[in-house]
Coordinates of C-alpha atoms and ligand atoms in Angstrom, one line a residue:
X7 CA -10.6 84.8 -23.4
X8 CA -12.8 84.8 -26.5
X9 CA -13.8 81.6 -28.3
X10 CA -14.3 82.4 -31.9
X11 CA -15.7 78.9 -32.6
X12 CA -17.6 76.8 -30.0
X13 CA -18.9 77.7 -26.6
X14 CA -16.7 75.9 -24.2
X15 CA -16.7 75.0 -20.6
X16 CA -13.1 76.4 -20.4
X17 CA -14.5 79.9 -20.9
X18 CA -15.6 79.9 -17.2
X19 CA -12.1 81.2 -16.2
X20 CA -11.9 84.9 -16.1
X21 CA -8.2 85.3 -15.2
X22 CA -5.5 84.7 -17.7
X23 CA -3.4 81.7 -16.9
X24 CA 0.0 81.8 -18.7
X25 CA -1.1 84.1 -21.5
X26 CA -0.3 83.2 -25.1
X27 CA 1.0 86.7 -25.9
X28 CA 3.8 89.0 -25.0
X29 CA 4.3 92.6 -24.1
X30 CA 3.6 95.4 -26.7
X31 CA 6.9 97.3 -26.4
X32 CA 8.7 94.1 -27.1
X33 CA 7.2 94.0 -30.6
X34 CA 8.1 97.7 -31.1
X35 CA 11.7 97.0 -30.0
X36 CA 12.0 94.3 -32.7
X37 CA 11.0 96.8 -35.3
X38 CA 13.4 99.4 -34.0
X39 CA 16.2 96.7 -34.2
X40 CA 15.3 96.5 -37.9
X41 CA 16.2 100.2 -38.6
X42 CA 19.8 100.9 -39.5
X43 CA 21.6 102.9 -36.8
X44 CA 18.6 102.8 -34.4
X45 CA 18.6 102.2 -30.7
X46 CA 15.2 101.4 -29.0
X47 CA 14.3 103.3 -25.8
X48 CA 11.5 102.2 -23.5
X49 CA 9.9 105.2 -21.8
X50 CA 8.9 103.6 -18.4
X51 CA 10.3 101.5 -15.7
X52 CA 13.6 99.7 -15.9
X53 CA 12.0 96.3 -15.4
X54 CA 10.1 96.6 -18.7
X55 CA 13.3 97.0 -20.6
X56 CA 15.0 94.3 -18.6
X57 CA 12.2 91.8 -19.2
X58 CA 12.2 92.5 -23.0
X59 CA 16.0 92.3 -23.2
X60 CA 16.0 89.0 -21.3
X61 CA 13.2 87.5 -23.5
X62 CA 14.9 88.5 -26.7
X63 CA 18.4 87.4 -25.7
X64 CA 17.1 84.0 -24.8
X65 CA 15.6 83.5 -28.3
X66 CA 18.1 85.3 -30.5
X67 CA 21.3 84.5 -28.4
X68 CA 22.6 88.0 -29.3
X69 CA 23.5 91.0 -27.1
X70 CA 20.5 93.3 -26.8
X71 CA 20.9 96.9 -25.9
X72 CA 17.5 98.5 -25.1
X73 CA 17.6 101.8 -23.3
X74 CA 15.1 102.9 -20.6
X75 CA 14.1 106.2 -19.1
X76 CA 14.1 104.4 -15.8
X77 CA 10.9 105.6 -14.0
X78 CA 11.0 105.9 -10.2
X79 CA 8.3 106.7 -7.7
X80 CA 8.9 110.4 -8.2
X81 CA 8.7 110.1 -12.0
X82 CA 5.5 108.3 -11.7
X83 CA 3.9 111.1 -9.7
X84 CA 5.5 114.2 -11.4
X85 CA 6.0 112.9 -14.9
X86 CA 9.0 111.6 -16.8
X87 CA 10.3 114.6 -18.8
X88 CA 13.5 115.0 -16.8
X89 CA 14.3 111.3 -17.2
X90 CA 13.4 111.4 -20.8
X91 CA 15.8 114.2 -21.6
X92 CA 18.6 112.9 -19.5
X93 CA 18.1 109.5 -20.9
X94 CA 18.4 110.6 -24.5
X95 CA 21.4 112.7 -23.6
X96 CA 23.1 109.6 -22.2
X97 CA 22.2 107.4 -25.1
X98 CA 23.5 110.0 -27.6
X99 CA 26.8 110.2 -25.7
X100 CA 27.2 106.4 -25.6
X101 CA 25.7 105.2 -28.8
X102 CA 25.5 108.2 -31.2
X103 CA 22.4 106.6 -32.9
X104 CA 21.0 108.0 -36.1
X105 CA 17.5 107.0 -35.1
X106 CA 15.9 106.6 -31.7
X107 CA 12.8 104.4 -31.6
X108 CA 10.8 105.3 -28.5
X109 CA 8.1 102.9 -27.2
X110 CA 5.8 103.7 -24.2
X111 CA 4.9 101.2 -21.5
X112 CA 1.8 100.5 -19.3
X113 CA 3.0 102.9 -16.7
X114 CA 4.0 105.9 -18.9
X115 CA 0.7 105.5 -20.8
X116 CA -1.3 105.2 -17.6
X117 CA 0.0 108.5 -16.2
X118 CA -0.6 110.1 -19.6
X119 CA 2.9 110.9 -20.7
X120 CA 2.8 113.0 -23.9
X121 CA 5.8 111.5 -25.7
X122 CA 5.4 113.6 -28.9
X123 CA 5.6 116.7 -26.8
X124 CA 8.6 115.4 -24.9
X125 CA 10.3 114.8 -28.3
X126 CA 9.4 118.3 -29.4
X127 CA 10.8 119.7 -26.2
X128 CA 14.1 117.8 -26.7
X129 CA 14.3 119.0 -30.3
X130 CA 13.8 122.6 -29.1
X131 CA 16.6 122.3 -26.5
X132 CA 19.0 121.0 -29.2
X133 CA 17.7 123.2 -32.1
X134 CA 20.3 123.5 -34.8
X135 CA 22.4 120.5 -33.5
X136 CA 23.4 118.5 -36.6
X137 CA 24.0 115.4 -34.6
X138 CA 20.4 115.2 -33.4
X139 CA 19.0 111.7 -34.2
X140 CA 15.7 111.1 -35.9
X141 CA 12.9 110.1 -33.5
X142 CA 10.2 107.6 -34.1
X143 CA 7.5 107.1 -31.4
X144 CA 5.2 104.1 -31.0
X145 CA 2.4 104.1 -28.5
X146 CA 2.5 100.6 -26.9
X147 CA 0.4 100.2 -23.7
X148 CA 0.6 96.5 -23.1
X149 CA -2.8 96.4 -21.4
X150 CA -4.5 97.1 -24.7
X151 CA -2.5 95.0 -27.1
X152 CA 0.0 92.2 -27.6
X153 CA 3.6 92.3 -28.9
X154 CA 2.1 92.1 -32.4
X155 CA 0.1 95.2 -31.9
X156 CA 3.3 96.9 -30.7
X157 CA 5.2 95.5 -33.6
X158 CA 2.7 96.8 -36.3
X159 CA 2.2 100.1 -34.5
X160 CA 6.0 100.7 -34.6
X161 CA 6.0 99.8 -38.4
X162 CA 3.2 102.3 -39.0
X163 CA 4.9 104.9 -36.8
X164 CA 8.2 104.6 -38.7
X165 CA 6.6 104.9 -42.1
X166 CA 4.4 107.7 -41.1
X167 CA 7.4 109.6 -39.6
X168 CA 10.1 108.9 -42.2
X169 CA 8.6 108.0 -45.6
X170 CA 8.7 110.7 -48.2
X171 CA 6.3 111.0 -51.1
X172 CA 8.2 111.3 -54.4
X173 CA 8.0 110.5 -58.1
X174 CA 6.9 106.9 -58.6
X175 CA 9.7 104.3 -59.2
X176 CA 9.2 100.6 -60.1
X177 CA 9.7 99.5 -56.6
X178 CA 7.9 97.3 -54.0
X179 CA 7.5 97.9 -50.3
X180 CA 7.5 94.6 -48.4
X181 CA 6.2 94.8 -44.9
X182 CA 7.3 91.3 -43.8
X183 CA 5.8 91.1 -40.3
X184 CA 7.3 89.4 -37.2
X185 CA 9.3 86.6 -38.9
X186 CA 12.7 85.0 -38.3
X187 CA 15.9 86.5 -39.5
X188 CA 16.3 83.4 -41.8
X189 CA 12.9 84.2 -43.3
X190 CA 13.9 87.8 -43.9
X191 CA 17.0 86.5 -45.8
X192 CA 14.7 84.3 -47.9
X193 CA 12.5 87.2 -48.8
X194 CA 15.4 89.4 -49.7
X195 CA 16.8 86.7 -51.9
X196 CA 13.4 86.4 -53.6
X197 CA 13.3 90.2 -54.3
X198 CA 16.9 90.1 -55.6
X199 CA 16.0 87.1 -57.8
X200 CA 13.1 89.1 -59.3
X201 CA 15.7 91.9 -59.9
X202 CA 13.3 94.6 -58.6
X203 CA 14.1 97.5 -56.3
X204 CA 12.4 97.1 -52.9
X205 CA 12.3 98.2 -49.3
X206 CA 11.9 95.3 -46.9
X207 CA 10.9 96.6 -43.5
X208 CA 11.8 95.9 -40.7
X209 CA 15.1 94.1 -41.6
X210 CA 16.7 92.7 -38.4
X211 CA 18.2 89.8 -40.3
X212 CA 21.7 90.9 -39.4
X213 CA 21.2 92.9 -36.3
X214 CA 19.4 90.0 -34.5
X215 CA 21.6 87.3 -36.0
X216 CA 25.1 88.6 -36.0
X217 CA 28.3 86.9 -37.1
X218 CA 30.9 86.5 -34.2
X219 CA 32.6 89.8 -33.4
X220 CA 36.1 90.4 -32.1
X221 CA 35.0 93.6 -30.3
X222 CA 31.6 94.6 -29.0
X223 CA 29.4 96.6 -31.4
X224 CA 27.3 99.1 -29.6
X225 CA 24.7 99.2 -32.4
X226 CA 25.0 96.0 -34.5
X227 CA 25.2 96.4 -38.3
X228 CA 22.2 95.9 -40.5
X229 CA 18.7 97.2 -40.6
X230 CA 16.6 98.9 -43.3
X231 CA 18.4 102.1 -44.2
X232 CA 16.8 105.5 -43.7
X233 CA 17.1 106.1 -47.4
X234 CA 15.1 102.9 -48.2
X235 CA 12.5 103.8 -45.6
X236 CA 12.1 107.2 -47.2
X237 CA 11.7 105.6 -50.6
X238 CA 8.6 103.7 -49.4
X239 CA 6.8 106.9 -50.5
X240 CA 7.8 106.5 -54.1
X241 CA 7.0 102.7 -54.6
X242 CA 4.5 101.2 -57.1
X243 CA 3.0 98.9 -54.5
X244 CA 3.2 97.7 -51.0
X245 CA 2.8 94.1 -49.8
X246 CA 1.9 93.3 -46.2
X247 CA 2.4 89.7 -45.0
X248 CA -0.4 88.9 -42.7
X249 CA -4.1 89.9 -42.8
X250 CA -4.7 90.6 -39.1
X251 CA -1.7 92.8 -38.5
X252 CA -2.7 95.1 -35.6
X253 CA -6.4 95.0 -36.0
X254 CA -6.5 93.9 -32.4
X255 CA -7.3 96.1 -29.4
X256 CA -4.8 98.8 -30.3
X257 CA -6.6 99.4 -33.5
X258 CA -9.2 101.6 -31.9
X259 CA -6.5 104.1 -30.8
X260 CA -4.8 103.9 -34.1
X261 CA -8.0 104.4 -35.9
X262 CA -8.9 107.4 -33.7
X263 CA -5.6 109.0 -34.7
X264 CA -5.3 108.2 -38.4
X265 CA -8.1 106.0 -39.6
X266 CA -5.6 103.4 -40.8
X267 CA -4.2 100.4 -39.0
X268 CA -1.1 99.5 -41.0
X269 CA 1.9 101.0 -42.9
X270 CA 0.6 99.7 -46.2
X271 CA -2.9 101.2 -45.6
X272 CA -1.2 104.5 -44.6
X273 CA 0.8 104.7 -47.8
X274 CA -2.2 103.8 -49.9
X275 CA -4.4 106.5 -48.2
X276 CA -1.8 109.3 -48.2
X277 CA 0.4 108.5 -51.3
X278 CA -2.1 106.4 -53.3
X279 CA 0.4 103.4 -53.4
X280 CA -1.5 100.2 -54.1
X281 CA -1.5 97.9 -51.0
X282 CA -1.8 94.1 -51.1
X283 CA -2.5 92.5 -47.7
X284 CA -2.0 88.7 -48.0
X285 CA -1.7 85.6 -45.8
X286 CA 1.9 85.0 -44.7
X287 CA 3.4 82.8 -47.5
X288 CA 3.5 79.4 -45.8
X289 CA 2.4 76.5 -47.9
X290 CA 2.0 76.3 -51.7
X291 CA -1.2 78.3 -52.2
X292 CA -0.1 81.2 -50.0
X293 CA 3.4 81.3 -51.6
X294 CA 1.9 81.2 -55.1
X295 CA -0.2 84.3 -54.2
X296 CA 2.9 86.2 -53.2
X297 CA 4.8 85.1 -56.3
X298 CA 2.0 86.2 -58.5
X299 CA 1.6 89.6 -56.9
X300 CA 5.4 90.3 -57.2
X301 CA 5.4 89.1 -60.8
X302 CA 2.4 91.2 -61.8
X303 CA 3.7 94.3 -60.0
X304 CA 7.2 94.0 -61.3
X305 CA 6.2 92.9 -64.8
X306 CA 8.7 90.0 -64.5
X307 CA 8.4 86.3 -64.8
X308 CA 8.7 84.1 -61.7
X309 CA 12.4 83.0 -61.7
X310 CA 12.8 79.3 -62.7
X311 CA 14.5 78.6 -59.4
X312 CA 11.2 78.9 -57.6
X313 CA 9.4 76.7 -60.1
X314 CA 11.9 74.0 -59.2
X315 CA 11.5 74.6 -55.4
X316 CA 7.7 74.4 -55.8
X317 CA 8.0 71.1 -57.8
X318 CA 10.2 69.6 -55.2
X319 CA 7.8 70.6 -52.5
X320 CA 4.8 69.1 -54.3
X321 CA 6.9 65.9 -54.6
X322 CA 7.6 66.0 -50.9
X323 CA 3.9 66.4 -50.1
X324 CA 3.2 63.3 -52.1
X325 CA 6.0 61.3 -50.4
X326 CA 4.9 62.3 -46.9
X327 CA 1.1 62.3 -47.3
X328 CA 0.5 58.9 -45.8
X329 CA 2.3 59.9 -42.6
X330 CA 0.4 63.1 -42.0
X331 CA -3.1 62.6 -43.4
X332 CA -5.8 62.8 -40.8
X333 CA -3.5 63.7 -37.9
X334 CA -4.8 66.2 -35.4
X335 CA -2.8 69.3 -34.6
X336 CA -2.9 72.1 -32.0
X337 CA -1.5 75.4 -33.4
X338 CA -0.8 78.5 -31.3
X339 CA 1.1 81.7 -31.5
X340 CA 0.7 85.1 -33.2
X341 CA -2.6 85.4 -35.2
X342 CA -1.0 85.8 -38.6
X343 CA 1.5 83.0 -38.1
X344 CA -1.2 80.7 -36.7
X345 CA -3.6 81.5 -39.7
X346 CA -0.8 80.7 -42.2
X347 CA 0.4 77.6 -40.5
X348 CA -3.2 76.3 -40.0
X349 CA -3.9 76.8 -43.7
X350 CA -0.7 75.0 -44.6
X351 CA -1.6 72.1 -42.3
X352 CA -5.0 71.8 -44.0
X353 CA -3.2 71.9 -47.4
X354 CA -1.1 68.8 -46.4
X355 CA -4.1 66.9 -44.9
X356 CA -3.5 67.5 -41.2
X357 CA -6.6 68.6 -39.2
X358 CA -6.0 71.7 -37.0
X359 CA -8.3 70.8 -34.1
X360 CA -7.3 73.8 -31.9
X361 CA -6.1 77.1 -33.3
X362 CA -5.2 79.6 -30.6
X363 CA -3.7 83.0 -30.1
X364 CA -3.3 85.6 -27.4
X365 CA -4.2 88.2 -30.0
X366 CA -7.6 89.6 -29.7
X367 CA -8.6 90.8 -33.1
X368 CA -11.3 88.0 -33.3
X369 CA -10.5 87.8 -37.0
X370 CA -8.9 84.3 -37.1
X371 CA -12.1 82.4 -37.6
X372 CA -13.3 84.7 -40.4
X373 CA -9.9 84.5 -42.2
X374 CA -9.6 80.7 -41.9
X375 CA -13.2 80.1 -43.1
X376 CA -12.6 82.6 -46.0
X377 CA -9.7 80.5 -47.3
X378 CA -10.8 77.0 -46.4
X379 CA -14.4 76.6 -45.0
X380 CA -14.4 72.9 -45.1
X381 CA -11.2 72.4 -43.1
X382 CA -12.1 74.8 -40.3
X383 CA -15.8 74.4 -39.8
X384 CA -15.3 72.3 -36.7
X385 CA -12.0 73.7 -35.4
X386 CA -11.9 75.3 -32.0
X387 CA -10.6 78.7 -32.6
X388 CA -9.5 80.7 -29.6
X389 CA -8.8 84.4 -29.4
X390 CA -7.1 86.0 -26.4
X391 CA -6.2 82.5 -25.4
X392 CA -3.9 81.3 -22.5
X393 CA -1.8 78.2 -22.3
X394 CA -3.8 76.6 -19.6
X395 CA -7.0 76.7 -21.7
X396 CA -5.1 75.2 -24.6
X397 CA -3.8 72.5 -22.3
X398 CA -7.2 71.6 -20.8
X399 CA -8.7 71.4 -24.3
X400 CA -5.8 69.4 -25.6
X401 CA -6.3 66.8 -22.8
X402 CA -9.9 66.3 -24.0
X403 CA -9.2 66.3 -27.7
X404 CA -6.0 64.3 -27.7
X405 CA -4.1 65.8 -30.6
X406 CA -1.3 64.0 -32.4
X407 CA 1.1 67.0 -32.5
X408 CA 1.5 70.5 -31.2
X409 CA 2.9 73.3 -33.3
X410 CA 4.0 76.6 -31.9
X411 CA 6.6 78.4 -29.8
X412 CA 8.5 76.7 -26.9
X413 CA 6.0 78.0 -24.3
X414 CA 3.7 75.1 -25.2
X415 CA 6.3 72.4 -24.5
X416 CA 4.8 71.5 -21.1
X417 CA 1.5 70.6 -22.8
X418 CA 3.3 68.3 -25.3
X419 CA 5.2 66.8 -22.4
X420 CA 2.0 66.1 -20.4
X421 CA 0.3 64.6 -23.4
X422 CA 3.5 62.7 -24.4
X423 CA 3.1 63.9 -28.0
X424 CA 5.6 65.6 -30.3
X425 CA 6.0 69.4 -30.4
X426 CA 7.4 71.2 -33.5
X427 CA 8.9 74.5 -32.4
X428 CA 8.2 77.4 -34.7
X429 CA 7.9 81.2 -34.5
X430 CA 8.8 83.1 -31.3
X431 CA 9.9 82.6 -28.6
X432 CA 12.0 79.5 -28.6
X433 CA 13.8 79.4 -25.3
X434 CA 14.6 75.8 -24.9
X435 CA 16.6 75.1 -28.1
X436 CA 19.2 76.9 -30.2
X437 CA 18.5 78.1 -33.7
X438 CA 15.2 79.9 -33.3
X439 CA 16.4 82.8 -35.5
X440 CA 17.5 80.3 -38.2
X441 CA 14.1 78.5 -38.6
X442 CA 12.8 79.0 -42.1
X443 CA 9.0 79.1 -42.3
X444 CA 8.3 81.1 -45.5
X445 CA 8.1 80.6 -49.2
X446 CA 8.6 77.1 -50.8
X447 CA 11.9 76.6 -49.0
X448 CA 10.6 77.4 -45.6
X449 CA 7.5 75.3 -46.2
X450 CA 9.7 72.4 -47.2
X451 CA 11.6 72.9 -43.9
X452 CA 8.3 72.9 -41.8
X453 CA 6.9 69.9 -43.8
X454 CA 10.1 67.8 -43.1
X455 CA 10.1 68.8 -39.4
X456 CA 6.4 67.9 -38.9
X457 CA 6.6 64.6 -40.8
X458 CA 9.8 63.6 -39.0
X459 CA 8.4 64.5 -35.6
X460 CA 5.4 62.2 -36.3
X461 CA 7.7 59.4 -37.6
X462 CA 9.9 59.8 -34.6
X463 CA 7.0 59.4 -32.3
X464 CA 5.7 56.3 -34.2
X465 CA 9.2 54.8 -34.2
X466 CA 9.7 55.4 -30.5
X467 CA 6.4 53.9 -29.6
X468 CA 6.7 50.9 -31.9
X469 CA 7.2 47.6 -29.9
X470 CA 9.9 46.6 -32.4
X471 CA 11.2 49.8 -33.9
X472 CA 12.1 49.9 -37.6
X473 CA 14.9 51.0 -39.9
X474 CA 13.1 51.4 -43.2
X475 CA 9.9 53.1 -44.1
Ligands
SF4_12 S1 3.3 94.4 -19.7 FE1 3.5 96.6 -19.2 S2 4.5 96.6 -17.2 FE2 4.8 94.6 -18.0 S3 6.8 94.7 -19.0 FE3 5.3 95.1 -20.6 S4 5.1 97.3 -20.6 FE4 6.2 96.8 -18.7

């Protein structure tokens, strides 16, 4: 574990104890779920696909078909090309996908499987077959990255494989990061309100948050269309939400291959499409930045609706200020989410005392100080963190509130303080996919959740209770 801030006694542990991160092909699978007509395939052991499916089902409460090439002992020794080809044959027969998103695993990477060659071999066998799906391959060894590295590697792989350079249109590429389906819907509404053509990628707002079906859908509806992905090569600008993205440990490999780490950078380098990399739009300042970039790029005024939402949010900040000011918070999760939420907390007067992520870019401190040096000069900022370290530090520092995914619940329980569940995964509540975090509307939701969690705690611990504030 790396401490980006202070030198801590807790650093004496060399083993990870309940890591604050997930497996890289899980992130890639999320991206593939956001491509229309796509089925993800994990090239490796059955257990990897089963773990990922189980994890996603528990959060999204949706059926989750993820294929696997099902490595055995023999495959591990002699290579997985037979399983790869049979696996794709079976998937095509059952699902008839238009795209197959293939992610590697620790095992297939360790034995040196050359997946691009396997794809080429498969294409060669079926040369001329008009039903052949498109293939996207993301390299996702979990031992050198988190689910976020896998996620952004898959976004980059998709754009590198499918985008087509063409005559410029007034169009924006929005690479929205690992956000909730509800947040994707908010962003799509925003782009529609600006009346600008756009590609939002990956769009799993429907495929991971389906309406109730009468019959089972092998590949759920929704996802960014192939046509829209191709059009990313003709846009005026790209906007990437998040400033760390996959600049973690996977970046060295990515850099070796292409000297870029993200889809926006790749489009800028290859097709000269201006790329804006910004903090996820949580809080007023960060949302203002996104609004201004869209407005400048599209040449359109910010719609009045958002001025009203912003005004109501400012009003709520004023109403709730006395309940949150000076409170101490622990924030953990994915690096970009943690940076955005911490900046938002500083904006409303809460002190983020511990900011932690399993991500290993070591960029969090730099980013937080860049945007608000005063608020984060004494914050303990942990990179490559595990939950036990967060727990031990929390016992010492005694925060008032914990903000992050459901895996930190046991810390809140031990400290008898409130937890506000955000991000992924949320395994002990329903509604994870419907949590709004972004833009003025999502910020309003987070603000209300946080203030009410603190009020709830105060009310519960009051000797007399109270009915009015
Ligand atoms: S960490 Fe590696 S071995 Fe474990 S599930 Fe993920 S890819 Fe499979």
